[in-house]
């Protein structure tokens, strides 16, 4: 339990309704945090919220498109302190060669993956006590890859944003780190279509990560055990970034 017996600790999680975000809510809730869960998918968020209530977690939900600053501010109404922020909201968008990706697709991916991350961070950090923690969910994809240049660029920007924020906020003792997952077993990978089976077999472990495995890393970064970790990008890709072949 990380909850302070006098003052509950609040963790704010975006993209919380499913996949990695839902796993993070459940892990941090089990760690003792109160949760503020944001997601643009109101229907899925309501379904998840029912499960969280049944599990006994303390979760306040807000249906919000994090690209919309007014919606983020509304979600934070009445919140005095955000102790931990997990910027998880993200999309892969259309997977096409750079010459075929239209402006609308680029704008949407950059808007959700980068601009929303900035806007949420701005509002949360204003409410964050000294000693807080920000965890941005990037992607192993920031290293580069064909067929998703706009997505790769958005996640590389999140990595740079993480490092810049770590430098700026260190004077307050606020740590800023990122987790860069490889393939994770969520609905996002359904976009690979017929290639999915082959891509899974190419993973060093022979399978994608489980969302709970990513949430476990976030749990450590959110807590005092990681007090000396700042400005880091933690790869969670089964060793793929090392060039490891499948087992």
PDB file of C-alpha atoms in Angstrom:
ATOM      1  CA  UNK A   1       0.000   0.000   0.000  1.00  0.00           C
ATOM      2  CA  UNK A   2       1.315   3.418  -0.933  1.00  0.00           C
ATOM      3  CA  UNK A   3      -1.658   5.406   0.286  1.00  0.00           C
ATOM      4  CA  UNK A   4      -0.796   7.897   2.997  1.00  0.00           C
ATOM      5  CA  UNK A   5      -2.978   7.159   6.013  1.00  0.00           C
ATOM      6  CA  UNK A   6      -3.667  10.878   6.516  1.00  0.00           C
ATOM      7  CA  UNK A   7      -3.891  12.159   2.937  1.00  0.00           C
ATOM      8  CA  UNK A   8      -4.882   9.766   0.116  1.00  0.00           C
ATOM      9  CA  UNK A   9      -2.639   9.786  -2.934  1.00  0.00           C
ATOM     10  CA  UNK A  10      -4.317  10.427  -6.295  1.00  0.00           C
ATOM     11  CA  UNK A  11      -3.135   8.911  -9.564  1.00  0.00           C
ATOM     12  CA  UNK A  12      -4.530  10.341 -12.799  1.00  0.00           C
ATOM     13  CA  UNK A  13      -4.585   7.902 -15.740  1.00  0.00           C
ATOM     14  CA  UNK A  14      -5.559   8.780 -19.307  1.00  0.00           C
ATOM     15  CA  UNK A  15      -6.703   6.270 -21.900  1.00  0.00           C
ATOM     16  CA  UNK A  16      -7.927   4.316 -18.904  1.00  0.00           C
ATOM     17  CA  UNK A  17     -10.907   2.369 -20.205  1.00  0.00           C
ATOM     18  CA  UNK A  18      -9.140  -0.622 -21.716  1.00  0.00           C
ATOM     19  CA  UNK A  19      -5.833  -2.243 -22.553  1.00  0.00           C
ATOM     20  CA  UNK A  20      -2.726  -0.886 -20.867  1.00  0.00           C
ATOM     21  CA  UNK A  21      -4.637   1.996 -19.288  1.00  0.00           C
ATOM     22  CA  UNK A  22      -7.150  -0.264 -17.604  1.00  0.00           C
ATOM     23  CA  UNK A  23      -4.358  -2.501 -16.302  1.00  0.00           C
ATOM     24  CA  UNK A  24      -2.605   0.579 -14.876  1.00  0.00           C
ATOM     25  CA  UNK A  25      -5.772   1.717 -13.102  1.00  0.00           C
ATOM     26  CA  UNK A  26      -6.178  -1.707 -11.534  1.00  0.00           C
ATOM     27  CA  UNK A  27      -2.531  -1.991 -10.496  1.00  0.00           C
ATOM     28  CA  UNK A  28      -2.293   1.496  -8.985  1.00  0.00           C
ATOM     29  CA  UNK A  29      -5.677   1.015  -7.321  1.00  0.00           C
ATOM     30  CA  UNK A  30      -4.375  -2.204  -5.765  1.00  0.00           C
ATOM     31  CA  UNK A  31      -1.288  -0.260  -4.662  1.00  0.00           C
ATOM     32  CA  UNK A  32      -3.590   1.990  -2.654  1.00  0.00           C
ATOM     33  CA  UNK A  33      -3.985   5.019  -4.874  1.00  0.00           C
ATOM     34  CA  UNK A  34      -7.267   6.771  -5.468  1.00  0.00           C
ATOM     35  CA  UNK A  35      -7.688   7.008  -9.237  1.00  0.00           C
ATOM     36  CA  UNK A  36      -8.939   9.656 -11.640  1.00  0.00           C
ATOM     37  CA  UNK A  37      -9.551   7.748 -14.888  1.00  0.00           C
ATOM     38  CA  UNK A  38     -10.038   9.593 -18.178  1.00  0.00           C
ATOM     39  CA  UNK A  39     -11.029   8.180 -21.557  1.00  0.00           C
ATOM     40  CA  UNK A  40     -12.733   9.468 -24.688  1.00  0.00           C
ATOM     41  CA  UNK A  41     -14.768   6.244 -24.979  1.00  0.00           C
ATOM     42  CA  UNK A  42     -17.575   6.911 -22.500  1.00  0.00           C
ATOM     43  CA  UNK A  43     -19.270   3.549 -23.065  1.00  0.00           C
ATOM     44  CA  UNK A  44     -16.174   1.461 -22.422  1.00  0.00           C
ATOM     45  CA  UNK A  45     -15.196   3.673 -19.489  1.00  0.00           C
ATOM     46  CA  UNK A  46     -18.597   3.035 -17.872  1.00  0.00           C
ATOM     47  CA  UNK A  47     -18.180  -0.721 -18.292  1.00  0.00           C
ATOM     48  CA  UNK A  48     -14.721  -0.648 -16.743  1.00  0.00           C
ATOM     49  CA  UNK A  49     -15.917   1.595 -13.917  1.00  0.00           C
ATOM     50  CA  UNK A  50     -18.533  -0.993 -12.953  1.00  0.00           C
ATOM     51  CA  UNK A  51     -15.806  -3.628 -12.691  1.00  0.00           C
ATOM     52  CA  UNK A  52     -13.614  -1.311 -10.637  1.00  0.00           C
ATOM     53  CA  UNK A  53     -16.425  -0.599  -8.199  1.00  0.00           C
ATOM     54  CA  UNK A  54     -17.066  -4.307  -7.832  1.00  0.00           C
ATOM     55  CA  UNK A  55     -13.365  -4.819  -7.103  1.00  0.00           C
ATOM     56  CA  UNK A  56     -13.497  -2.203  -4.363  1.00  0.00           C
ATOM     57  CA  UNK A  57     -11.235   0.334  -6.071  1.00  0.00           C
ATOM     58  CA  UNK A  58     -11.689   4.055  -5.475  1.00  0.00           C
ATOM     59  CA  UNK A  59     -11.998   5.403  -9.019  1.00  0.00           C
ATOM     60  CA  UNK A  60     -13.512   8.629 -10.266  1.00  0.00           C
ATOM     61  CA  UNK A  61     -14.122   8.610 -14.011  1.00  0.00           C
ATOM     62  CA  UNK A  62     -14.389  11.362 -16.599  1.00  0.00           C
ATOM     63  CA  UNK A  63     -15.268  10.932 -20.260  1.00  0.00           C
ATOM     64  CA  UNK A  64     -12.865  13.349 -21.913  1.00  0.00           C
ATOM     65  CA  UNK A  65     -10.948  13.804 -25.146  1.00  0.00           C
ATOM     66  CA  UNK A  66      -7.579  14.811 -23.763  1.00  0.00           C
ATOM     67  CA  UNK A  67      -6.888  16.971 -26.812  1.00  0.00           C
ATOM     68  CA  UNK A  68      -9.538  19.319 -25.420  1.00  0.00           C
ATOM     69  CA  UNK A  69      -8.042  21.437 -22.650  1.00  0.00           C
ATOM     70  CA  UNK A  70     -11.490  22.472 -21.391  1.00  0.00           C
ATOM     71  CA  UNK A  71     -12.482  18.809 -21.034  1.00  0.00           C
ATOM     72  CA  UNK A  72      -9.317  18.059 -19.075  1.00  0.00           C
ATOM     73  CA  UNK A  73      -9.888  21.018 -16.769  1.00  0.00           C
ATOM     74  CA  UNK A  74     -13.489  19.897 -16.210  1.00  0.00           C
ATOM     75  CA  UNK A  75     -12.289  16.384 -15.343  1.00  0.00           C
ATOM     76  CA  UNK A  76      -9.969  17.895 -12.740  1.00  0.00           C
ATOM     77  CA  UNK A  77     -12.697  20.025 -11.167  1.00  0.00           C
ATOM     78  CA  UNK A  78     -12.429  19.769  -7.396  1.00  0.00           C
ATOM     79  CA  UNK A  79      -9.101  17.931  -7.507  1.00  0.00           C
ATOM     80  CA  UNK A  80      -6.632  19.594  -5.158  1.00  0.00           C
ATOM     81  CA  UNK A  81      -3.610  17.395  -5.804  1.00  0.00           C
ATOM     82  CA  UNK A  82      -2.468  14.966  -8.493  1.00  0.00           C
ATOM     83  CA  UNK A  83       0.368  12.940  -6.990  1.00  0.00           C
ATOM     84  CA  UNK A  84       0.952  10.681  -9.994  1.00  0.00           C
ATOM     85  CA  UNK A  85       0.121  11.272 -13.649  1.00  0.00           C
ATOM     86  CA  UNK A  86       0.133   8.458 -16.194  1.00  0.00           C
ATOM     87  CA  UNK A  87      -0.192   9.803 -19.732  1.00  0.00           C
ATOM     88  CA  UNK A  88      -1.347   6.643 -21.462  1.00  0.00           C
ATOM     89  CA  UNK A  89      -3.883   7.861 -24.056  1.00  0.00           C
ATOM     90  CA  UNK A  90      -2.638   7.027 -27.527  1.00  0.00           C
ATOM     91  CA  UNK A  91      -3.575   5.677 -30.939  1.00  0.00           C
ATOM     92  CA  UNK A  92      -1.692   4.022 -33.774  1.00  0.00           C
ATOM     93  CA  UNK A  93      -3.766   5.542 -36.533  1.00  0.00           C
ATOM     94  CA  UNK A  94      -3.694   4.365 -40.145  1.00  0.00           C
ATOM     95  CA  UNK A  95      -0.614   2.284 -40.932  1.00  0.00           C
ATOM     96  CA  UNK A  96       0.453   3.498 -44.370  1.00  0.00           C
ATOM     97  CA  UNK A  97       3.702   4.552 -46.058  1.00  0.00           C
ATOM     98  CA  UNK A  98       4.579   8.200 -45.459  1.00  0.00           C
ATOM     99  CA  UNK A  99       3.607   9.209 -48.990  1.00  0.00           C
ATOM    100  CA  UNK A 100       0.096   7.867 -48.496  1.00  0.00           C
ATOM    101  CA  UNK A 101      -0.723   9.224 -45.031  1.00  0.00           C
ATOM    102  CA  UNK A 102      -3.047  12.196 -45.343  1.00  0.00           C
ATOM    103  CA  UNK A 103      -2.999  15.317 -43.223  1.00  0.00           C
ATOM    104  CA  UNK A 104      -6.061  14.355 -41.196  1.00  0.00           C
ATOM    105  CA  UNK A 105      -4.460  11.062 -40.142  1.00  0.00           C
ATOM    106  CA  UNK A 106      -1.217  12.822 -39.188  1.00  0.00           C
ATOM    107  CA  UNK A 107      -3.035  15.509 -37.235  1.00  0.00           C
ATOM    108  CA  UNK A 108      -5.097  12.962 -35.322  1.00  0.00           C
ATOM    109  CA  UNK A 109      -2.099  10.824 -34.330  1.00  0.00           C
ATOM    110  CA  UNK A 110      -0.003  13.826 -33.314  1.00  0.00           C
ATOM    111  CA  UNK A 111      -2.992  15.349 -31.526  1.00  0.00           C
ATOM    112  CA  UNK A 112      -3.745  12.308 -29.378  1.00  0.00           C
ATOM    113  CA  UNK A 113      -0.218  11.016 -28.826  1.00  0.00           C
ATOM    114  CA  UNK A 114       1.651  14.298 -28.327  1.00  0.00           C
ATOM    115  CA  UNK A 115      -0.543  17.366 -27.910  1.00  0.00           C
ATOM    116  CA  UNK A 116      -2.956  15.657 -25.515  1.00  0.00           C
ATOM    117  CA  UNK A 117       0.011  14.436 -23.479  1.00  0.00           C
ATOM    118  CA  UNK A 118       1.292  18.004 -23.212  1.00  0.00           C
ATOM    119  CA  UNK A 119      -2.100  19.452 -22.305  1.00  0.00           C
ATOM    120  CA  UNK A 120      -2.832  16.883 -19.624  1.00  0.00           C
ATOM    121  CA  UNK A 121       0.666  17.287 -18.186  1.00  0.00           C
ATOM    122  CA  UNK A 122       0.256  21.056 -17.991  1.00  0.00           C
ATOM    123  CA  UNK A 123      -2.955  20.817 -16.002  1.00  0.00           C
ATOM    124  CA  UNK A 124      -1.835  17.933 -13.792  1.00  0.00           C
ATOM    125  CA  UNK A 125       1.579  19.367 -12.970  1.00  0.00           C
ATOM    126  CA  UNK A 126      -0.054  22.615 -11.804  1.00  0.00           C
ATOM    127  CA  UNK A 127      -1.826  20.476  -9.201  1.00  0.00           C
ATOM    128  CA  UNK A 128       1.097  18.196  -8.409  1.00  0.00           C
ATOM    129  CA  UNK A 129       2.818  18.516  -5.032  1.00  0.00           C
ATOM    130  CA  UNK A 130       6.595  18.477  -4.876  1.00  0.00           C
ATOM    131  CA  UNK A 131       7.863  14.927  -5.082  1.00  0.00           C
ATOM    132  CA  UNK A 132       5.227  13.726  -7.539  1.00  0.00           C
ATOM    133  CA  UNK A 133       5.730  11.402 -10.491  1.00  0.00           C
ATOM    134  CA  UNK A 134       4.802  11.651 -14.173  1.00  0.00           C
ATOM    135  CA  UNK A 135       4.902   8.533 -16.347  1.00  0.00           C
ATOM    136  CA  UNK A 136       4.400   8.915 -20.094  1.00  0.00           C
ATOM    137  CA  UNK A 137       3.616   5.855 -22.171  1.00  0.00           C
ATOM    138  CA  UNK A 138       5.785   6.015 -25.283  1.00  0.00           C
ATOM    139  CA  UNK A 139       6.564   3.049 -27.542  1.00  0.00           C
ATOM    140  CA  UNK A 140       9.502   1.001 -28.715  1.00  0.00           C
ATOM    141  CA  UNK A 141       8.384   2.253 -32.095  1.00  0.00           C
ATOM    142  CA  UNK A 142      10.094   5.585 -31.436  1.00  0.00           C
ATOM    143  CA  UNK A 143      13.284   3.892 -32.611  1.00  0.00           C
ATOM    144  CA  UNK A 144      11.842   3.825 -36.120  1.00  0.00           C
ATOM    145  CA  UNK A 145       9.841   1.581 -38.386  1.00  0.00           C
ATOM    146  CA  UNK A 146       8.299   1.409 -41.841  1.00  0.00           C
ATOM    147  CA  UNK A 147       4.654   2.088 -42.538  1.00  0.00           C
ATOM    148  CA  UNK A 148       3.952   4.239 -39.508  1.00  0.00           C
ATOM    149  CA  UNK A 149       6.180   7.304 -39.760  1.00  0.00           C
ATOM    150  CA  UNK A 150       3.602   9.641 -38.211  1.00  0.00           C
ATOM    151  CA  UNK A 151       3.115   7.276 -35.252  1.00  0.00           C
ATOM    152  CA  UNK A 152       6.880   6.817 -34.840  1.00  0.00           C
ATOM    153  CA  UNK A 153       7.353  10.598 -34.886  1.00  0.00           C
ATOM    154  CA  UNK A 154       4.636  11.127 -32.280  1.00  0.00           C
ATOM    155  CA  UNK A 155       6.205   8.643 -29.872  1.00  0.00           C
ATOM    156  CA  UNK A 156       9.708  10.007 -30.458  1.00  0.00           C
ATOM    157  CA  UNK A 157       8.275  13.394 -29.514  1.00  0.00           C
ATOM    158  CA  UNK A 158       6.872  11.898 -26.291  1.00  0.00           C
ATOM    159  CA  UNK A 159      10.366  10.620 -25.463  1.00  0.00           C
ATOM    160  CA  UNK A 160      11.865  14.085 -25.980  1.00  0.00           C
ATOM    161  CA  UNK A 161       9.020  15.674 -24.027  1.00  0.00           C
ATOM    162  CA  UNK A 162       9.699  13.297 -21.138  1.00  0.00           C
ATOM    163  CA  UNK A 163      13.360  14.279 -20.960  1.00  0.00           C
ATOM    164  CA  UNK A 164      12.586  17.995 -21.198  1.00  0.00           C
ATOM    165  CA  UNK A 165       9.969  17.768 -18.447  1.00  0.00           C
ATOM    166  CA  UNK A 166      12.387  15.838 -16.221  1.00  0.00           C
ATOM    167  CA  UNK A 167      14.924  18.653 -16.538  1.00  0.00           C
ATOM    168  CA  UNK A 168      12.356  21.380 -15.867  1.00  0.00           C
ATOM    169  CA  UNK A 169      10.595  19.742 -12.925  1.00  0.00           C
ATOM    170  CA  UNK A 170      13.583  18.328 -11.050  1.00  0.00           C
ATOM    171  CA  UNK A 171      13.736  21.476  -8.913  1.00  0.00           C
ATOM    172  CA  UNK A 172      10.416  20.417  -7.392  1.00  0.00           C
ATOM    173  CA  UNK A 173      11.448  16.828  -6.925  1.00  0.00           C
ATOM    174  CA  UNK A 174       8.938  15.759  -9.578  1.00  0.00           C
ATOM    175  CA  UNK A 175      10.241  12.793 -11.543  1.00  0.00           C
ATOM    176  CA  UNK A 176       9.283  12.300 -15.184  1.00  0.00           C
ATOM    177  CA  UNK A 177       9.918   8.998 -16.925  1.00  0.00           C
ATOM    178  CA  UNK A 178       8.520   7.073 -19.859  1.00  0.00           C
ATOM    179  CA  UNK A 179       7.761   3.436 -20.503  1.00  0.00           C
ATOM    180  CA  UNK A 180       8.314   2.293 -24.093  1.00  0.00           C
ATOM    181  CA  UNK A 181       6.441  -0.964 -24.640  1.00  0.00           C
ATOM    182  CA  UNK A 182       6.933  -3.205 -27.620  1.00  0.00           C
ATOM    183  CA  UNK A 183       3.986  -5.245 -28.838  1.00  0.00           C
ATOM    184  CA  UNK A 184       1.286  -5.553 -26.166  1.00  0.00           C
ATOM    185  CA  UNK A 185      -1.811  -7.729 -26.360  1.00  0.00           C
ATOM    186  CA  UNK A 186      -4.450  -4.998 -26.708  1.00  0.00           C
ATOM    187  CA  UNK A 187      -7.011  -3.985 -29.331  1.00  0.00           C
ATOM    188  CA  UNK A 188      -4.454  -1.602 -30.853  1.00  0.00           C
ATOM    189  CA  UNK A 189      -2.557  -4.447 -32.494  1.00  0.00           C
ATOM    190  CA  UNK A 190      -5.701  -5.605 -34.293  1.00  0.00           C
ATOM    191  CA  UNK A 191      -4.836  -2.953 -36.863  1.00  0.00           C
ATOM    192  CA  UNK A 192      -2.031  -5.175 -38.131  1.00  0.00           C
ATOM    193  CA  UNK A 193      -4.670  -7.433 -39.702  1.00  0.00           C
ATOM    194  CA  UNK A 194      -3.302 -10.444 -41.555  1.00  0.00           C
ATOM    195  CA  UNK A 195       0.250  -9.590 -40.473  1.00  0.00           C
ATOM    196  CA  UNK A 196      -0.534  -9.993 -36.771  1.00  0.00           C
ATOM    197  CA  UNK A 197       0.275 -13.684 -36.466  1.00  0.00           C
ATOM    198  CA  UNK A 198       3.653 -13.283 -38.141  1.00  0.00           C
ATOM    199  CA  UNK A 199       4.485 -10.206 -36.067  1.00  0.00           C
ATOM    200  CA  UNK A 200       3.701 -12.051 -32.843  1.00  0.00           C
ATOM    201  CA  UNK A 201       6.024 -14.878 -33.859  1.00  0.00           C
ATOM    202  CA  UNK A 202       8.794 -12.328 -34.459  1.00  0.00           C
ATOM    203  CA  UNK A 203       8.714 -11.192 -30.830  1.00  0.00           C
ATOM    204  CA  UNK A 204      11.789 -12.341 -28.838  1.00  0.00           C
ATOM    205  CA  UNK A 205       9.519 -14.147 -26.383  1.00  0.00           C
ATOM    206  CA  UNK A 206       7.270 -15.513 -29.123  1.00  0.00           C
ATOM    207  CA  UNK A 207       4.282 -13.492 -27.898  1.00  0.00           C
ATOM    208  CA  UNK A 208       3.300  -9.922 -27.053  1.00  0.00           C
ATOM    209  CA  UNK A 209       3.376  -8.558 -23.520  1.00  0.00           C
ATOM    210  CA  UNK A 210       0.349  -8.672 -21.269  1.00  0.00           C
ATOM    211  CA  UNK A 211      -0.962  -5.200 -20.260  1.00  0.00           C
ATOM    212  CA  UNK A 212      -0.421  -6.137 -16.597  1.00  0.00           C
ATOM    213  CA  UNK A 213       3.311  -6.447 -17.279  1.00  0.00           C
ATOM    214  CA  UNK A 214       3.445  -2.828 -18.424  1.00  0.00           C
ATOM    215  CA  UNK A 215       1.320  -1.753 -15.457  1.00  0.00           C
ATOM    216  CA  UNK A 216       3.829  -3.378 -13.096  1.00  0.00           C
ATOM    217  CA  UNK A 217       6.582  -1.108 -14.438  1.00  0.00           C
ATOM    218  CA  UNK A 218       4.350   1.939 -14.019  1.00  0.00           C
ATOM    219  CA  UNK A 219       3.673   0.857 -10.437  1.00  0.00           C
ATOM    220  CA  UNK A 220       7.367   0.947  -9.608  1.00  0.00           C
ATOM    221  CA  UNK A 221       7.905   4.331 -11.271  1.00  0.00           C
ATOM    222  CA  UNK A 222       4.923   5.774  -9.408  1.00  0.00           C
ATOM    223  CA  UNK A 223       6.270   4.850  -6.003  1.00  0.00           C
ATOM    224  CA  UNK A 224       9.123   5.897  -3.710  1.00  0.00           C
ATOM    225  CA  UNK A 225      11.221   2.868  -4.655  1.00  0.00           C
ATOM    226  CA  UNK A 226      12.062   4.669  -7.918  1.00  0.00           C
ATOM    227  CA  UNK A 227      13.044   7.961  -6.275  1.00  0.00           C
ATOM    228  CA  UNK A 228      16.432   7.969  -8.052  1.00  0.00           C
ATOM    229  CA  UNK A 229      14.977   7.270 -11.501  1.00  0.00           C
ATOM    230  CA  UNK A 230      14.333  10.415 -13.524  1.00  0.00           C
ATOM    231  CA  UNK A 231      14.276  11.299 -17.205  1.00  0.00           C
ATOM    232  CA  UNK A 232      14.560   7.663 -18.264  1.00  0.00           C
ATOM    233  CA  UNK A 233      12.930   5.713 -21.063  1.00  0.00           C
ATOM    234  CA  UNK A 234      12.293   2.174 -19.837  1.00  0.00           C
ATOM    235  CA  UNK A 235      12.072  -0.315 -22.679  1.00  0.00           C
ATOM    236  CA  UNK A 236       9.537  -3.094 -22.159  1.00  0.00           C
ATOM    237  CA  UNK A 237       9.871  -5.023 -25.389  1.00  0.00           C
ATOM    238  CA  UNK A 238      11.180  -8.436 -24.409  1.00  0.00           C
ATOM    239  CA  UNK A 239      14.622  -7.484 -25.703  1.00  0.00           C
ATOM    240  CA  UNK A 240      13.529  -6.712 -29.276  1.00  0.00           C
ATOM    241  CA  UNK A 241      15.361  -3.388 -29.213  1.00  0.00           C
ATOM    242  CA  UNK A 242      18.564  -5.398 -28.680  1.00  0.00           C
ATOM    243  CA  UNK A 243      17.953  -7.268 -31.896  1.00  0.00           C
ATOM    244  CA  UNK A 244      17.176 -10.525 -30.120  1.00  0.00           C
ATOM    245  CA  UNK A 245      15.726 -13.212 -32.409  1.00  0.00           C
ATOM    246  CA  UNK A 246      12.557 -15.127 -31.489  1.00  0.00           C
ATOM    247  CA  UNK A 247      12.987 -18.029 -29.072  1.00  0.00           C
TER     248      UNK A 247
END
